[in-house]
GROMACS .gro file of C-alpha atoms in nm:
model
  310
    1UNK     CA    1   5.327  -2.775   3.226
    2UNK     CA    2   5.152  -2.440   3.172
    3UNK     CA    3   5.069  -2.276   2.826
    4UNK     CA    4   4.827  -2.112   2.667
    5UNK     CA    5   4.513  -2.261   2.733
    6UNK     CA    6   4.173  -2.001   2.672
    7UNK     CA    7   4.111  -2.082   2.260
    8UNK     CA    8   3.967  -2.327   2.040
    9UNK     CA    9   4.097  -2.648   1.917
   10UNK     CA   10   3.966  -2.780   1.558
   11UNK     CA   11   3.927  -3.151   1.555
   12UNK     CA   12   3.828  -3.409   1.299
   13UNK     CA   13   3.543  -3.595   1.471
   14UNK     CA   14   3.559  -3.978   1.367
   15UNK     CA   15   3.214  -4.154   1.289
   16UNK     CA   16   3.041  -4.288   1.626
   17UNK     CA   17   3.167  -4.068   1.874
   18UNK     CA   18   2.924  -3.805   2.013
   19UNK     CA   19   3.021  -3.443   2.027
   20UNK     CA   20   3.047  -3.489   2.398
   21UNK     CA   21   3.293  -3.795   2.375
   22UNK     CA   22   3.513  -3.606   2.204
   23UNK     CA   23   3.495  -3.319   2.506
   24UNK     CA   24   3.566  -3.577   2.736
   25UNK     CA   25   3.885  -3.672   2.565
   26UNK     CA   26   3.962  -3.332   2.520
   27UNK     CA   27   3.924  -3.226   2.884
   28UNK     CA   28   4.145  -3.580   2.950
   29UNK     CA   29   4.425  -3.464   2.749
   30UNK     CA   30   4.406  -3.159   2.957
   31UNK     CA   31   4.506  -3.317   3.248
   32UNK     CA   32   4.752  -3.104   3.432
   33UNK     CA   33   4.419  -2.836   3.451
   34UNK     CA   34   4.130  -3.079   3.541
   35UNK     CA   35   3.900  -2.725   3.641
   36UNK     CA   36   3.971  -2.632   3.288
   37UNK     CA   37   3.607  -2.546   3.103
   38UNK     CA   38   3.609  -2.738   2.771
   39UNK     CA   39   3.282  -2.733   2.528
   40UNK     CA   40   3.194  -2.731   2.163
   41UNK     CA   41   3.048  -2.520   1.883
   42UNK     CA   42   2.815  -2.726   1.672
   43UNK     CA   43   2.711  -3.041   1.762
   44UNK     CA   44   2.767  -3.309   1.508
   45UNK     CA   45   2.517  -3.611   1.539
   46UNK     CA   46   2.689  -3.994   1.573
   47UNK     CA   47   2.731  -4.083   1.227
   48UNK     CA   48   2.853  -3.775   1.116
   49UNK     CA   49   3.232  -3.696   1.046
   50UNK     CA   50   3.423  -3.379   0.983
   51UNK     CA   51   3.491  -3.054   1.168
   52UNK     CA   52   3.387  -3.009   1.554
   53UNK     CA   53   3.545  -2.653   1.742
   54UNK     CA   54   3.647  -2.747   2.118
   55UNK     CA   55   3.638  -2.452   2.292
   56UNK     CA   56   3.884  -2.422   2.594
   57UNK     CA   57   3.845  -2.205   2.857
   58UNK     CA   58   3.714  -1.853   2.778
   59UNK     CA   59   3.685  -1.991   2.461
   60UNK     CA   60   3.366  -2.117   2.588
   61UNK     CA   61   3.245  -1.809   2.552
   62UNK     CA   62   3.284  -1.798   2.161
   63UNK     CA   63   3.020  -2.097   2.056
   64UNK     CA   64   2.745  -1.862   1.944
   65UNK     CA   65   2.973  -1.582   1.734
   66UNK     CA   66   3.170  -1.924   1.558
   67UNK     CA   67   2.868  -2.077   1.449
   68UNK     CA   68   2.688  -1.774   1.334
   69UNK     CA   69   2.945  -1.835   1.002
   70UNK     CA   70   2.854  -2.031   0.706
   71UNK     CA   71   2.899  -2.438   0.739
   72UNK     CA   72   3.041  -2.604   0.435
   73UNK     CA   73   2.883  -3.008   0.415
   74UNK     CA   74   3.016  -3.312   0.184
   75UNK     CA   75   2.679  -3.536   0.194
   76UNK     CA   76   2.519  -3.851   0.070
   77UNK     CA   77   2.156  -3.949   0.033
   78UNK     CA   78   1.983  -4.318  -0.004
   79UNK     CA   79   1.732  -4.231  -0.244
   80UNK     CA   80   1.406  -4.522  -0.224
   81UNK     CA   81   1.490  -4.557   0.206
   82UNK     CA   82   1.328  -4.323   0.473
   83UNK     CA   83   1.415  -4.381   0.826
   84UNK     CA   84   1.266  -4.216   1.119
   85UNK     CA   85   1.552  -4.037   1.223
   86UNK     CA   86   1.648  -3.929   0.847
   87UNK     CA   87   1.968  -4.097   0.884
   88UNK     CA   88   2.175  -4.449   0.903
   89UNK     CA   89   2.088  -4.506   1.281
   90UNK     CA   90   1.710  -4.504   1.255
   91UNK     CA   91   1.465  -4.784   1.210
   92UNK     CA   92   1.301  -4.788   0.778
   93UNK     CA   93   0.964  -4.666   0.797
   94UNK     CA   94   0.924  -4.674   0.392
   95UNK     CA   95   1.127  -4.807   0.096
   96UNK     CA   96   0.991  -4.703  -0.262
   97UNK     CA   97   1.122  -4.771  -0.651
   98UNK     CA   98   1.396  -4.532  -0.721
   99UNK     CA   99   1.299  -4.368  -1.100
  100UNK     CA  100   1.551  -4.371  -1.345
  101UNK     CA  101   1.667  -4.000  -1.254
  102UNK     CA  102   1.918  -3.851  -1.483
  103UNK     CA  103   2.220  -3.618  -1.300
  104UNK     CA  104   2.069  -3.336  -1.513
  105UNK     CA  105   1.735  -3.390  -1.365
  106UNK     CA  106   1.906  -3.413  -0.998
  107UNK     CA  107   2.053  -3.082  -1.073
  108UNK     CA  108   1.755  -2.917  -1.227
  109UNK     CA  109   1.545  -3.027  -0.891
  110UNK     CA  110   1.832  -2.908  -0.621
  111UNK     CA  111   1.808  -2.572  -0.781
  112UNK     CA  112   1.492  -2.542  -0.614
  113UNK     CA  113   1.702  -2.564  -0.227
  114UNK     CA  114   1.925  -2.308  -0.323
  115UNK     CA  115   1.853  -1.978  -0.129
  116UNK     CA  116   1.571  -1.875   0.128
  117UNK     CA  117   1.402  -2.208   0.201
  118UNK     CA  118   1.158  -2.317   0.438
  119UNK     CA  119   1.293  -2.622   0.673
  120UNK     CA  120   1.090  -2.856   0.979
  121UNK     CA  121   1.392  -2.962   1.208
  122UNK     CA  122   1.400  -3.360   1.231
  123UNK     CA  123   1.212  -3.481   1.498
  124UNK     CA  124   1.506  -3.642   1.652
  125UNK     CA  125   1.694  -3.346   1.673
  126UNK     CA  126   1.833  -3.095   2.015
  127UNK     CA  127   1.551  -2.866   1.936
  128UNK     CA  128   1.349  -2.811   2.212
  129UNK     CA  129   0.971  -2.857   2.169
  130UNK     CA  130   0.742  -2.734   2.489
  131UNK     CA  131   1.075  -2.736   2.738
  132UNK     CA  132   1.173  -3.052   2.605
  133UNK     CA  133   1.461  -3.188   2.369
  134UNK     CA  134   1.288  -3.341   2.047
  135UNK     CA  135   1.501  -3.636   2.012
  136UNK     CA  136   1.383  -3.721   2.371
  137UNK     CA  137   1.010  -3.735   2.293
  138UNK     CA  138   1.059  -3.859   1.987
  139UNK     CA  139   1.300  -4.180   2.156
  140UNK     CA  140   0.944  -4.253   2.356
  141UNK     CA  141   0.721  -4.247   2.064
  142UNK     CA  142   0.527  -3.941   2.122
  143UNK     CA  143   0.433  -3.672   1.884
  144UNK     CA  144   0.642  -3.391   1.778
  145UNK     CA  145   0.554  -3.100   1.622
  146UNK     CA  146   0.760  -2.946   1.519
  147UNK     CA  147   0.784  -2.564   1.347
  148UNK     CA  148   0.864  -2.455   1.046
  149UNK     CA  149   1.210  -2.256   0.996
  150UNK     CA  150   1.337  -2.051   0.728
  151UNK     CA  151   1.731  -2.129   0.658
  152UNK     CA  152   1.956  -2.007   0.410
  153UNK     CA  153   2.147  -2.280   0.154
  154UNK     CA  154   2.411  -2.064   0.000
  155UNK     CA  155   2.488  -2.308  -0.260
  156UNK     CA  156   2.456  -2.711  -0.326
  157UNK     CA  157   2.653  -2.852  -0.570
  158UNK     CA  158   2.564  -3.239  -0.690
  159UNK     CA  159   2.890  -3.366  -0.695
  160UNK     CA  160   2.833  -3.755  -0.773
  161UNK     CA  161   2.487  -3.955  -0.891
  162UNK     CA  162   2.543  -4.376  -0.836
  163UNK     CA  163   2.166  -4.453  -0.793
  164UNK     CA  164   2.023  -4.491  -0.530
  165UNK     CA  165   2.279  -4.234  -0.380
  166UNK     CA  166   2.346  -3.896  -0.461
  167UNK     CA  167   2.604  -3.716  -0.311
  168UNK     CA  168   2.621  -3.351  -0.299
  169UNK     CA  169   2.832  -3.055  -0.130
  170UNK     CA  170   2.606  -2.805   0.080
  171UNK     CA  171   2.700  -2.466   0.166
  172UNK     CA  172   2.445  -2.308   0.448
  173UNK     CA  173   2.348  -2.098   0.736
  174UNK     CA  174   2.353  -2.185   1.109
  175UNK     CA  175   2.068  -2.391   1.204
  176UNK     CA  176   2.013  -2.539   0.854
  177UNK     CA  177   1.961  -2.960   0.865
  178UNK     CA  178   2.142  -3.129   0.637
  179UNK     CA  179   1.915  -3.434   0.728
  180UNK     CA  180   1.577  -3.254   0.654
  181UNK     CA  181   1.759  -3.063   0.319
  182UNK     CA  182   1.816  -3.480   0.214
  183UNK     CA  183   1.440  -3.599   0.287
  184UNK     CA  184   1.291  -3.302   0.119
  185UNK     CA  185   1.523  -3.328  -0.155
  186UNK     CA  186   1.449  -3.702  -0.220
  187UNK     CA  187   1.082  -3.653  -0.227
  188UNK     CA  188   1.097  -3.371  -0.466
  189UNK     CA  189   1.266  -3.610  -0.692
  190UNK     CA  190   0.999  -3.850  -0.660
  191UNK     CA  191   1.081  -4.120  -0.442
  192UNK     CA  192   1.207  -4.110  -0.030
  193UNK     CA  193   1.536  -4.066   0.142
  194UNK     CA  194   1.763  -4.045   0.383
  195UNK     CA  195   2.161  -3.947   0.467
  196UNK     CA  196   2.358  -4.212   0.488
  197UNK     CA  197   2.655  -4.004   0.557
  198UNK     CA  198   2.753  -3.679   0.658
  199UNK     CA  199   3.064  -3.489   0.658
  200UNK     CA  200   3.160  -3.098   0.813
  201UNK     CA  201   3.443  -2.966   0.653
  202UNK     CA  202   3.400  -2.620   0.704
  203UNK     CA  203   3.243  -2.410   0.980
  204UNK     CA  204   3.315  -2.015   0.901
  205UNK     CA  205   3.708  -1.970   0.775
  206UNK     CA  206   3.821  -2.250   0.936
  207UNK     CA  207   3.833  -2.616   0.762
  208UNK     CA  208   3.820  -2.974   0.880
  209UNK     CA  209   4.156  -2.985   0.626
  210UNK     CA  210   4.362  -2.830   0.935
  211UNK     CA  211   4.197  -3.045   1.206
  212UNK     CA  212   4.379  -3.294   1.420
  213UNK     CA  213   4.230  -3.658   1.420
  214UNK     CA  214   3.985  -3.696   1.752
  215UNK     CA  215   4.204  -4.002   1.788
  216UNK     CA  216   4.511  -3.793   1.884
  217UNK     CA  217   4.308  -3.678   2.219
  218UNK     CA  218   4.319  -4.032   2.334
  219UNK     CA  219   4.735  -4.101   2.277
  220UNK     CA  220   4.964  -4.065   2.604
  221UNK     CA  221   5.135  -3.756   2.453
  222UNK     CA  222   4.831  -3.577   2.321
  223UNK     CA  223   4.919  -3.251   2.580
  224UNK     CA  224   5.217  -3.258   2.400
  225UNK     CA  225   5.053  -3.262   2.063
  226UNK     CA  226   4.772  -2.999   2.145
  227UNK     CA  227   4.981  -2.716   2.308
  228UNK     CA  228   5.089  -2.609   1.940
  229UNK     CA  229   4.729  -2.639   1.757
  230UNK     CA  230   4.510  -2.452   2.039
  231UNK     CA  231   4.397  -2.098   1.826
  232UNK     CA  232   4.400  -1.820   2.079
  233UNK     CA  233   4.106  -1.627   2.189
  234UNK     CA  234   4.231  -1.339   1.930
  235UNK     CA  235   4.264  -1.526   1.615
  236UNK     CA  236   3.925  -1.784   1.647
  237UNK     CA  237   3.739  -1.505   1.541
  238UNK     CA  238   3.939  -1.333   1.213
  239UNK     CA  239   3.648  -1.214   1.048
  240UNK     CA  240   3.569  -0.992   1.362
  241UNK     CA  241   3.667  -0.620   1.345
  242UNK     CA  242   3.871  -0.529   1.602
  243UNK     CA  243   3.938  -0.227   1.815
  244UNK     CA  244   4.246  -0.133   2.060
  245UNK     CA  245   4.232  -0.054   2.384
  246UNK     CA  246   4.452   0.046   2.665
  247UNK     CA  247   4.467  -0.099   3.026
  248UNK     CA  248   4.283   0.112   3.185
  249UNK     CA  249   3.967   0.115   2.973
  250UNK     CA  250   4.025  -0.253   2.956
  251UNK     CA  251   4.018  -0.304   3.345
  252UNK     CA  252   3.690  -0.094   3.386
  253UNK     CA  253   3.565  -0.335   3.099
  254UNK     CA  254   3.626  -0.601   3.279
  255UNK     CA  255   3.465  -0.475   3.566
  256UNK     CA  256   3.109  -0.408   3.404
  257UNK     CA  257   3.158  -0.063   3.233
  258UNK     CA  258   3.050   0.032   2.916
  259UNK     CA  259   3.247   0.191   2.707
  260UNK     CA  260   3.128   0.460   2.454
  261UNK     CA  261   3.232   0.502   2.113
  262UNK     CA  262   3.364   0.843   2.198
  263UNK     CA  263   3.556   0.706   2.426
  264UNK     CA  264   3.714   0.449   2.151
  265UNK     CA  265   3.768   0.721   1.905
  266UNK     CA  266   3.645   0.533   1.659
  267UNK     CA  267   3.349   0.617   1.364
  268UNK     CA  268   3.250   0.245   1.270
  269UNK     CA  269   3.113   0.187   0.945
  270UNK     CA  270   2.874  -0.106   0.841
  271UNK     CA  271   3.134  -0.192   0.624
  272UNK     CA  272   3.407  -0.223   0.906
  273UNK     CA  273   3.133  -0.452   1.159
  274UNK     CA  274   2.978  -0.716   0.949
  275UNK     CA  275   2.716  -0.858   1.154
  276UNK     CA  276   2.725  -0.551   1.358
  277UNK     CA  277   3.025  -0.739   1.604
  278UNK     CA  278   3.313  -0.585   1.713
  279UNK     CA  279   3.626  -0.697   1.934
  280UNK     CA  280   3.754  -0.474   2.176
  281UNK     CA  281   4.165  -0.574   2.217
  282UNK     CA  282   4.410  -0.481   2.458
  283UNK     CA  283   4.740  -0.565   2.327
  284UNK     CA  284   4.714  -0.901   2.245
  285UNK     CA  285   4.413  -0.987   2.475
  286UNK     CA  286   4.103  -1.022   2.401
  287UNK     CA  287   3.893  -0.813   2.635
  288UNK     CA  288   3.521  -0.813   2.510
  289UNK     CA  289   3.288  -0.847   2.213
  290UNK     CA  290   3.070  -0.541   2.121
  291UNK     CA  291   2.714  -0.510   1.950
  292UNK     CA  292   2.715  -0.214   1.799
  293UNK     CA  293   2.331  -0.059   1.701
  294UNK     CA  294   2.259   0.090   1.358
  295UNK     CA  295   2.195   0.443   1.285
  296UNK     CA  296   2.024   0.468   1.001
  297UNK     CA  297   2.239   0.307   0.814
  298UNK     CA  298   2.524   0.575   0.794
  299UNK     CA  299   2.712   0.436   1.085
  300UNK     CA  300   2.670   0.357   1.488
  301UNK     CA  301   2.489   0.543   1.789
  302UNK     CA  302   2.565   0.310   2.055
  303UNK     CA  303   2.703  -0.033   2.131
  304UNK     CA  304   2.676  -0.314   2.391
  305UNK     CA  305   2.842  -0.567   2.580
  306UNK     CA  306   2.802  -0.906   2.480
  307UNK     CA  307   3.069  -1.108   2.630
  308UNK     CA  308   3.346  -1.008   2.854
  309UNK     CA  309   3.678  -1.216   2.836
  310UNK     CA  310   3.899  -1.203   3.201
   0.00000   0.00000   0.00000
């Protein structure tokens, strides 16, 4: 059976799995096209819940220009518990006497993560330290250190205080640890801490509340089930100005040319390109995605090819 099959696919990942489990079971539902390319956008640790983006085909393509959006989180701490991984799965390295903290005096202190805030990735994290992936020097004991990082927390809301846990909702920029936001939090409020859960339920416009189960990619009929849920190329990026095309110029595309902005008729404003992205269309087709330079802030001199889409 063929159908559309270059998109994204929005799934609810269950606590346990991996990110890459629930590519496998993705690409196994796909059967019928076993050299099909299937990723994700985001990883999601284990224990963590909530929104992961499959990306199918030339959807591939998309990871980085999805998950430059803002990620919405629904998380609890452990105050009084630190772990070495700053989470459920690690091994307690320090338990402490949790103070009698008020809600009001949790709120007054999370003020203080709100905004421009300095952040040290977890050392068992994908970062890569000296070539290497954190999480695997840190699995063998040896030291990790990690830089300093400056993320943006557009706002955190306290949304329930049952001592020792606090549970809050965290709205943030790509590459912003919910994990380290926890363990810095907890110490600021006297005592240590770690998550002891974590769900996504939001990465950019899109929410975890229109997300099939990760259990539907293991059922017989889940080819049947997916066909009508996979978001084409087009519409996984609706934020994205957009610019039309005909064949021709979208052949020569295609083929490695560079368009100029003469040539698509088009004065683009900073207003029209947040983020300075643009997609060129052709019909309903998604041809490329543009970086358009800055010209002194009154519009665009010149743009670039970023990713091409056959």
């Amino acid at each position: 059976m063929e159908y559309p099959i270059d998109g994204i696919l929005l799934i609810d990942k269950h606590e346990g799995e991996t990110s890459y489990d629930v590519v496998k079971k993705a690409k196994h539902a796909f059967n019928a096209r076993k050299a099909l390319k299937v990723g994700h956008a985001g990883t999601l640790d284990p224990f963590a819940t909530g929104l992961l983006i499959i990306l199918l085909g030339q959807g591939t393509k998309l990871s980085n220009f999805l998950m430059a959006g803002e990620k919405k989180y629904l998380a609890t701490m452990r105050l009084g518990v630190e772990t070495d991984t700053l989470d459920p799965t690690g091994q307690v390295v320090r338990t402490s006497v949790v103070p009698q903290l008020t809600p009001a005096e949790i709120r007054s202190k999370a003020k203080a993560f709100v905004g421009n805030i300095e952040q040290t990735p977890p050392r068992f994290s994908a970062v890569k330290y000296k070539g290497t992936r954190a999480y695997k020097l840190a699995r063998k004991g040896l030291d990790v250190d990690l830089k300093k990082r400056i993320v943006t927390v557009y706002s955190l809301e306290i949304m329930s205080v049952q001592l020792p846990d606090v549970t809050m909702k965290v709205n943030c920029s790509k590459g912003t640890y919910i994990r380290s936001l926890a363990a810095d939090m907890a110490r600021e409020l006297g005592t240590g801490g770690h998550l002891i859960s974590l769900r996504r339920i939001a990465i950019g416009s899109f929410g975890v509340r229109n997300a099939l189960s990760s259990s539907v990619l293991s059922q017989t009929v889940a080819h049947s089930l997916l066909r009508d849920q996979i978001i084409p190329l087009r519409a996984a990026l609706p934020g994205m100005y957009e610019i039309q095309v005909g064949e021709t110029l979208a052949k020569k595309v295609r083929n490695g040319y560079q368009p100029t902005l003469k040539e698509l008729n088009k004065g683009l404003s900073a207003f029209d390109c947040k983020g300075g992205y643009v997609k060129l269309m052709s019909a309903d087709g998604l041809v490329a995605i543009m970086k358009l330079k800055e010209n002194g802030g009154i519009g665009y001199e010149r743009l670039k090819i970023e990713r091409v889409f056959s």
